[in-house]
């Protein structure tokens, strides 16, 4: 009694909670989009989803191992990341390698994502994971996954570039916005930059589809009005999850 249990699932899962919506929404949108006959969900999407999530978990723990290896004076500190990294990498390989054999073009997609993962790894090693550019670098491959799942389901890439850009507009905007709610809550410069971005995102969304402009106008309102109001961190997360779900619904309705 009274002793905290060490280990458990919470030590394996990354603590970057906002990343899960970013991983799931573009992936799911790509699964269900596509105007080509026969386009849609495939059984191959299931192992791809597992490989996608476990690949993210692997990258997280490898990056944390590198960061702690460089910074910590305790040589045992990084060890807690070794087992999660190895297990998640093994699961990723079991699910991913057969997919690479069946769909060799997935290797090209992985190569396109690799430079962005390298940027995230470099920022982690330098202990600057909260940097704005690091967050933006993580957004690109996550949103590009929409094109991968769309193609895997038999859809045309021509059908995917607009919803992929819509995802990029939204998730790139969450990076400065969340900073204005937490780490940069007192920064007027960050607030102005976040609001300016969201103002520009509305006509950009309109160019992709006029109905999306309504959704992005709502994102603009939250970016302009919520910072500085003392909103609790769990509420900030809930608002962002809601925004991501609305984005998914909007993409499936208009494309």
Short mmCIF file of C-alpha atoms in Angstrom, two decimals:
data_model
loop_
_atom_site.label_atom_id
_atom_site.label_comp_id
_atom_site.label_asym_id
_atom_site.label_seq_id
_atom_site.Cartn_x
_atom_site.Cartn_y
_atom_site.Cartn_z
CA UNK A 1 0.00 0.00 0.00
CA UNK A 2 1.18 3.51 -0.75
CA UNK A 3 3.87 2.49 -3.26
CA UNK A 4 3.39 3.58 -6.84
CA UNK A 5 3.55 0.78 -9.35
CA UNK A 6 6.32 1.29 -11.84
CA UNK A 7 5.93 0.46 -15.48
CA UNK A 8 2.62 -0.15 -17.17
CA UNK A 9 1.06 0.95 -20.41
CA UNK A 10 1.47 4.66 -19.66
CA UNK A 11 5.26 4.24 -19.77
CA UNK A 12 5.06 2.68 -23.24
CA UNK A 13 2.69 5.12 -24.90
CA UNK A 14 4.08 8.53 -25.91
CA UNK A 15 2.88 11.38 -23.72
CA UNK A 16 2.35 13.66 -26.73
CA UNK A 17 -1.42 13.26 -26.60
CA UNK A 18 -2.22 15.61 -29.46
CA UNK A 19 -0.25 13.41 -31.84
CA UNK A 20 -2.82 10.62 -31.76
CA UNK A 21 -5.49 12.66 -33.55
CA UNK A 22 -2.88 13.77 -36.08
CA UNK A 23 -1.99 10.14 -36.73
CA UNK A 24 -5.58 8.91 -36.96
CA UNK A 25 -7.53 11.58 -38.86
CA UNK A 26 -5.58 11.75 -42.15
CA UNK A 27 -5.18 7.97 -42.13
CA UNK A 28 -8.92 7.43 -41.67
CA UNK A 29 -9.86 10.07 -44.23
CA UNK A 30 -7.70 8.39 -46.85
CA UNK A 31 -9.29 5.02 -46.13
CA UNK A 32 -12.80 6.25 -46.93
CA UNK A 33 -12.13 8.80 -49.68
CA UNK A 34 -11.77 8.19 -53.40
CA UNK A 35 -14.11 8.49 -56.37
CA UNK A 36 -12.69 5.54 -58.31
CA UNK A 37 -14.93 2.46 -58.60
CA UNK A 38 -14.02 0.00 -55.88
CA UNK A 39 -12.05 2.53 -53.85
CA UNK A 40 -12.45 2.19 -50.12
CA UNK A 41 -11.34 0.18 -47.10
CA UNK A 42 -9.10 -2.85 -47.63
CA UNK A 43 -7.90 -5.51 -45.24
CA UNK A 44 -4.40 -4.16 -45.87
CA UNK A 45 -5.38 -0.96 -44.08
CA UNK A 46 -5.50 -2.82 -40.75
CA UNK A 47 -1.86 -3.99 -40.63
CA UNK A 48 -0.83 -0.64 -42.09
CA UNK A 49 -2.57 1.15 -39.23
CA UNK A 50 -0.82 -1.05 -36.67
CA UNK A 51 2.53 -0.48 -38.40
CA UNK A 52 1.84 3.26 -38.56
CA UNK A 53 1.07 3.57 -34.84
CA UNK A 54 3.86 1.25 -33.67
CA UNK A 55 6.28 3.02 -35.98
CA UNK A 56 5.41 6.26 -34.23
CA UNK A 57 5.87 4.64 -30.82
CA UNK A 58 9.24 3.25 -31.94
CA UNK A 59 10.43 6.65 -33.18
CA UNK A 60 9.31 8.31 -29.94
CA UNK A 61 11.23 5.92 -27.70
CA UNK A 62 14.34 5.97 -29.89
CA UNK A 63 14.31 9.77 -29.80
CA UNK A 64 13.85 9.81 -26.03
CA UNK A 65 16.67 7.30 -25.63
CA UNK A 66 18.97 9.54 -27.67
CA UNK A 67 17.92 12.64 -25.74
CA UNK A 68 18.46 11.10 -22.31
CA UNK A 69 21.65 9.39 -23.42
CA UNK A 70 23.07 12.81 -24.23
CA UNK A 71 21.67 14.79 -21.29
CA UNK A 72 21.33 12.49 -18.30
CA UNK A 73 24.14 11.90 -15.84
CA UNK A 74 22.48 8.64 -14.85
CA UNK A 75 23.43 5.93 -17.39
CA UNK A 76 20.35 3.95 -16.41
CA UNK A 77 17.93 6.75 -17.31
CA UNK A 78 17.55 5.92 -21.01
CA UNK A 79 17.04 2.20 -20.39
CA UNK A 80 13.33 2.49 -19.79
CA UNK A 81 12.90 3.36 -23.47
CA UNK A 82 14.77 0.31 -24.82
CA UNK A 83 12.11 -2.36 -24.34
CA UNK A 84 9.21 -0.27 -25.70
CA UNK A 85 11.34 0.67 -28.70
CA UNK A 86 12.31 -2.93 -29.46
CA UNK A 87 8.82 -4.38 -28.97
CA UNK A 88 7.05 -1.70 -31.00
CA UNK A 89 9.69 -1.98 -33.73
CA UNK A 90 9.13 -5.73 -33.88
CA UNK A 91 5.37 -5.29 -34.20
CA UNK A 92 5.90 -2.61 -36.85
CA UNK A 93 8.15 -4.97 -38.82
CA UNK A 94 5.75 -7.92 -38.56
CA UNK A 95 2.92 -5.80 -39.93
CA UNK A 96 4.94 -3.62 -42.29
CA UNK A 97 7.33 -5.97 -44.09
CA UNK A 98 4.58 -8.09 -45.71
CA UNK A 99 2.94 -4.86 -46.86
CA UNK A 100 6.21 -3.69 -48.44
CA UNK A 101 6.42 -7.00 -50.32
CA UNK A 102 2.82 -6.75 -51.51
CA UNK A 103 2.96 -3.02 -52.23
CA UNK A 104 6.58 -2.01 -53.02
CA UNK A 105 5.57 1.62 -53.59
CA UNK A 106 5.10 1.92 -49.81
CA UNK A 107 8.89 2.01 -49.57
CA UNK A 108 8.88 5.24 -51.58
CA UNK A 109 6.31 6.68 -49.18
CA UNK A 110 8.51 5.70 -46.24
CA UNK A 111 11.50 7.38 -47.88
CA UNK A 112 9.48 10.58 -48.31
CA UNK A 113 8.66 10.57 -44.59
CA UNK A 114 12.21 9.77 -43.47
CA UNK A 115 13.64 13.34 -43.69
CA UNK A 116 10.89 14.67 -41.44
CA UNK A 117 11.48 11.88 -38.90
CA UNK A 118 15.18 12.75 -39.05
CA UNK A 119 14.36 16.38 -38.24
CA UNK A 120 12.27 15.29 -35.24
CA UNK A 121 15.09 13.03 -34.09
CA UNK A 122 17.63 15.86 -34.34
CA UNK A 123 15.41 18.18 -32.29
CA UNK A 124 14.93 15.44 -29.68
CA UNK A 125 18.67 14.86 -29.45
CA UNK A 126 19.16 18.61 -28.94
CA UNK A 127 16.37 18.60 -26.30
CA UNK A 128 14.33 21.08 -28.32
CA UNK A 129 11.28 18.95 -29.05
CA UNK A 130 8.92 21.84 -28.28
CA UNK A 131 10.39 23.98 -31.05
CA UNK A 132 7.88 25.31 -33.56
CA UNK A 133 9.70 23.88 -36.57
CA UNK A 134 9.88 20.47 -34.93
CA UNK A 135 6.11 20.41 -34.52
CA UNK A 136 5.56 21.50 -38.10
CA UNK A 137 7.95 18.82 -39.36
CA UNK A 138 5.90 16.15 -37.60
CA UNK A 139 2.70 17.35 -39.27
CA UNK A 140 3.85 16.77 -42.86
CA UNK A 141 4.25 12.96 -42.93
CA UNK A 142 1.15 12.51 -40.77
CA UNK A 143 -0.97 14.41 -43.29
CA UNK A 144 0.78 12.72 -46.19
CA UNK A 145 -0.49 9.42 -44.82
CA UNK A 146 -3.87 10.35 -46.29
CA UNK A 147 -2.41 9.87 -49.76
CA UNK A 148 -0.93 6.52 -48.77
CA UNK A 149 -4.15 5.04 -47.40
CA UNK A 150 -6.14 6.46 -50.30
CA UNK A 151 -3.81 4.82 -52.81
CA UNK A 152 -3.77 1.56 -50.87
CA UNK A 153 -7.56 1.49 -51.06
CA UNK A 154 -7.57 1.82 -54.83
CA UNK A 155 -8.19 5.56 -54.97
CA UNK A 156 -6.45 8.05 -57.19
CA UNK A 157 -3.87 10.45 -55.80
CA UNK A 158 -5.67 13.16 -57.78
CA UNK A 159 -8.56 12.75 -55.33
CA UNK A 160 -6.30 13.09 -52.32
CA UNK A 161 -4.26 16.25 -52.64
CA UNK A 162 -7.03 18.63 -51.56
CA UNK A 163 -8.07 16.73 -48.41
CA UNK A 164 -4.38 16.17 -47.59
CA UNK A 165 -3.76 19.93 -47.83
CA UNK A 166 -6.83 20.57 -45.66
CA UNK A 167 -5.34 18.28 -43.00
CA UNK A 168 -2.03 20.10 -43.33
CA UNK A 169 -3.77 23.46 -42.88
CA UNK A 170 -5.52 22.31 -39.73
CA UNK A 171 -2.74 20.41 -37.98
CA UNK A 172 -0.07 22.97 -38.85
CA UNK A 173 -2.33 25.58 -37.24
CA UNK A 174 -2.66 23.55 -34.04
CA UNK A 175 1.11 23.83 -33.44
CA UNK A 176 1.23 27.60 -32.77
CA UNK A 177 -2.29 27.66 -31.35
CA UNK A 178 -1.58 25.06 -28.64
CA UNK A 179 1.56 26.97 -27.73
CA UNK A 180 -0.56 30.08 -27.13
CA UNK A 181 -2.67 28.01 -24.74
CA UNK A 182 0.15 26.41 -22.74
CA UNK A 183 3.85 27.19 -23.10
CA UNK A 184 3.50 30.58 -24.78
CA UNK A 185 0.29 31.66 -23.09
CA UNK A 186 1.77 35.03 -22.20
CA UNK A 187 3.32 35.72 -25.60
CA UNK A 188 1.48 38.32 -27.64
CA UNK A 189 3.78 37.61 -30.58
CA UNK A 190 2.74 33.95 -30.65
CA UNK A 191 -0.90 34.92 -30.35
CA UNK A 192 -0.65 37.35 -33.25
CA UNK A 193 1.19 34.79 -35.36
CA UNK A 194 -1.39 32.10 -34.58
CA UNK A 195 -4.33 34.37 -35.40
CA UNK A 196 -2.65 35.58 -38.60
CA UNK A 197 -2.10 32.00 -39.70
CA UNK A 198 -5.73 31.10 -39.08
CA UNK A 199 -6.94 34.21 -40.91
CA UNK A 200 -4.95 33.15 -43.96
CA UNK A 201 -6.11 29.54 -43.59
CA UNK A 202 -9.76 30.49 -44.17
CA UNK A 203 -9.37 31.60 -47.82
CA UNK A 204 -6.92 28.75 -48.38
CA UNK A 205 -9.57 26.31 -47.18
CA UNK A 206 -12.16 28.05 -49.37
CA UNK A 207 -9.91 27.42 -52.37
CA UNK A 208 -9.89 23.72 -51.53
CA UNK A 209 -13.65 23.58 -50.99
CA UNK A 210 -15.99 26.47 -50.08
CA UNK A 211 -17.68 24.48 -47.32
CA UNK A 212 -14.35 23.98 -45.56
CA UNK A 213 -14.07 27.74 -45.08
CA UNK A 214 -16.89 27.55 -42.53
CA UNK A 215 -15.00 24.95 -40.55
CA UNK A 216 -11.77 26.90 -40.64
CA UNK A 217 -13.61 30.06 -39.62
CA UNK A 218 -14.50 28.18 -36.43
CA UNK A 219 -10.84 27.30 -35.94
CA UNK A 220 -10.02 30.98 -36.35
CA UNK A 221 -12.52 31.94 -33.64
CA UNK A 222 -11.01 29.50 -31.15
CA UNK A 223 -7.47 30.67 -32.00
CA UNK A 224 -8.45 34.30 -31.49
CA UNK A 225 -10.65 34.05 -28.39
CA UNK A 226 -9.50 31.15 -26.20
CA UNK A 227 -5.88 32.14 -25.43
CA UNK A 228 -5.56 34.13 -22.22
CA UNK A 229 -8.78 32.82 -20.71
CA UNK A 230 -7.17 30.32 -18.35
CA UNK A 231 -8.51 27.25 -20.13
CA UNK A 232 -7.27 24.08 -18.43
CA UNK A 233 -4.95 21.78 -20.35
CA UNK A 234 -7.45 18.85 -20.53
CA UNK A 235 -10.01 21.23 -22.00
CA UNK A 236 -7.48 22.43 -24.56
CA UNK A 237 -6.92 18.83 -25.57
CA UNK A 238 -10.64 18.12 -25.77
CA UNK A 239 -11.19 21.15 -28.00
CA UNK A 240 -8.44 20.00 -30.35
CA UNK A 241 -9.80 16.45 -30.53
CA UNK A 242 -13.22 17.89 -31.32
CA UNK A 243 -11.72 20.06 -34.03
CA UNK A 244 -9.95 17.06 -35.55
CA UNK A 245 -13.13 14.96 -35.53
CA UNK A 246 -15.03 17.81 -37.20
CA UNK A 247 -12.30 18.02 -39.80
CA UNK A 248 -12.62 14.30 -40.53
CA UNK A 249 -16.38 14.60 -40.84
CA UNK A 250 -16.00 17.62 -43.11
CA UNK A 251 -13.52 15.87 -45.38
CA UNK A 252 -15.74 12.84 -45.74
CA UNK A 253 -18.76 15.03 -46.53
CA UNK A 254 -17.24 17.41 -49.08
CA UNK A 255 -14.73 15.24 -50.96
#
